[in-house]
Amino acid sequence: MTERISYFQTLRRRLEAFAYRQSHPLKRRTLTQEGYISSLEPLLGHGHICSEDGRELFFRAENVLNADFDDLLVGAVVRFSEAYADEGELAVAIQVIAPPKGL
């Protein structure tokens, strides 16, 4: 009987740990950076940002804070934070700070 209780306690701890990892999947850098939107995939709800140091960072529509994703334009200057997830480096907490040059 104690083996069964121990088994369920272990299973519960594992489930709680899994739930915590699912609700806290990103490790963020606190520094903000600037860059520009280098590509958009409106139908898929994501795009890429080119950082000041030339790296391409993936972002999702839900990470844009002060603009509607459908209104974004390639070349818009943005401020963002970096995060890490299973997919690699991500741009999060994205704020549009200037329209594309020439507009």
C-alpha positions as CSV (number, residue, x, y, z in Angstrom):
1,M,0.0,0.0,0.0
2,T,2.8,2.4,0.8
3,E,4.4,1.8,-2.6
4,R,1.1,2.9,-4.3
5,I,1.0,6.1,-2.2
6,S,4.7,6.8,-2.9
7,Y,4.1,6.2,-6.6
8,F,1.2,8.7,-6.7
9,Q,3.2,11.3,-4.7
10,T,6.0,11.0,-7.2
11,L,3.6,11.3,-10.1
12,R,2.0,14.3,-8.5
13,R,5.4,16.0,-8.0
14,R,6.4,15.4,-11.6
15,L,3.0,16.7,-12.8
16,E,3.4,19.9,-10.7
17,A,7.0,20.4,-12.0
18,F,5.8,19.9,-15.6
19,A,2.9,22.4,-15.1
20,Y,5.4,25.0,-13.7
21,R,7.8,24.6,-16.7
22,Q,4.8,25.0,-19.0
23,S,3.7,28.2,-17.4
24,H,7.3,29.6,-17.1
25,P,8.9,28.5,-20.4
26,L,11.1,31.6,-21.2
27,K,14.2,32.9,-19.6
28,R,14.4,36.6,-20.4
29,R,17.3,39.0,-20.7
30,T,16.4,42.2,-18.9
31,L,18.2,44.5,-21.3
32,T,16.2,46.0,-24.1
33,Q,17.5,46.3,-27.6
34,E,16.6,48.1,-30.7
35,G,16.3,46.7,-34.2
36,Y,13.9,46.7,-37.2
37,I,11.3,44.3,-38.5
38,S,13.0,42.4,-41.3
39,S,10.2,40.0,-42.3
40,L,6.5,39.4,-41.6
41,E,4.3,36.3,-42.1
42,P,0.8,37.8,-41.5
43,L,-1.0,34.6,-42.2
44,L,1.1,32.6,-39.8
45,G,1.2,35.4,-37.1
46,H,5.0,35.7,-36.8
47,G,8.0,37.5,-38.2
48,H,11.7,38.3,-37.7
49,I,13.5,41.3,-36.2
50,C,17.1,42.2,-37.1
51,S,18.9,43.3,-34.0
52,E,21.5,46.1,-33.9
53,D,24.3,43.5,-33.9
54,G,22.8,41.8,-37.0
55,R,21.1,38.7,-35.5
56,E,17.7,37.6,-36.7
57,L,15.2,37.0,-33.9
58,F,11.9,35.2,-34.3
59,F,8.8,36.9,-32.8
60,R,5.1,36.0,-32.5
61,A,2.2,38.4,-32.9
62,E,1.2,38.2,-29.3
63,N,4.6,39.7,-28.3
64,V,3.8,43.0,-29.9
65,L,2.7,45.4,-27.2
66,N,1.8,48.8,-28.6
67,A,0.6,48.0,-32.1
68,D,-1.7,45.6,-33.9
69,F,0.3,42.9,-35.7
70,D,-1.7,43.4,-38.9
71,D,-0.5,47.1,-39.0
72,L,3.2,46.3,-38.7
73,L,5.4,47.1,-41.7
74,V,8.8,45.7,-42.7
75,G,11.5,48.2,-41.7
76,A,9.7,49.6,-38.6
77,V,12.1,50.4,-35.8
78,V,11.3,48.4,-32.6
79,R,12.5,48.0,-29.1
80,F,12.4,44.5,-27.6
81,S,13.8,42.1,-25.0
82,E,15.3,38.8,-25.8
83,A,14.1,35.5,-24.4
84,Y,15.1,31.9,-24.9
85,A,12.7,29.0,-25.5
86,D,12.8,25.6,-27.1
87,E,12.8,27.3,-30.5
88,G,15.9,29.3,-29.7
89,E,16.2,33.1,-29.2
90,L,13.0,35.1,-29.4
91,A,12.1,38.8,-29.4
92,V,9.5,39.6,-26.8
93,A,7.9,42.7,-25.3
94,I,8.1,44.4,-28.7
95,Q,7.3,48.1,-29.0
96,V,7.2,49.9,-32.3
97,I,9.1,53.2,-31.8
98,A,9.3,54.5,-35.4
99,P,7.8,53.8,-38.8
100,P,10.0,52.5,-41.6
101,K,12.3,55.0,-43.1
102,G,10.9,56.8,-46.2
103,L,7.3,56.8,-44.9
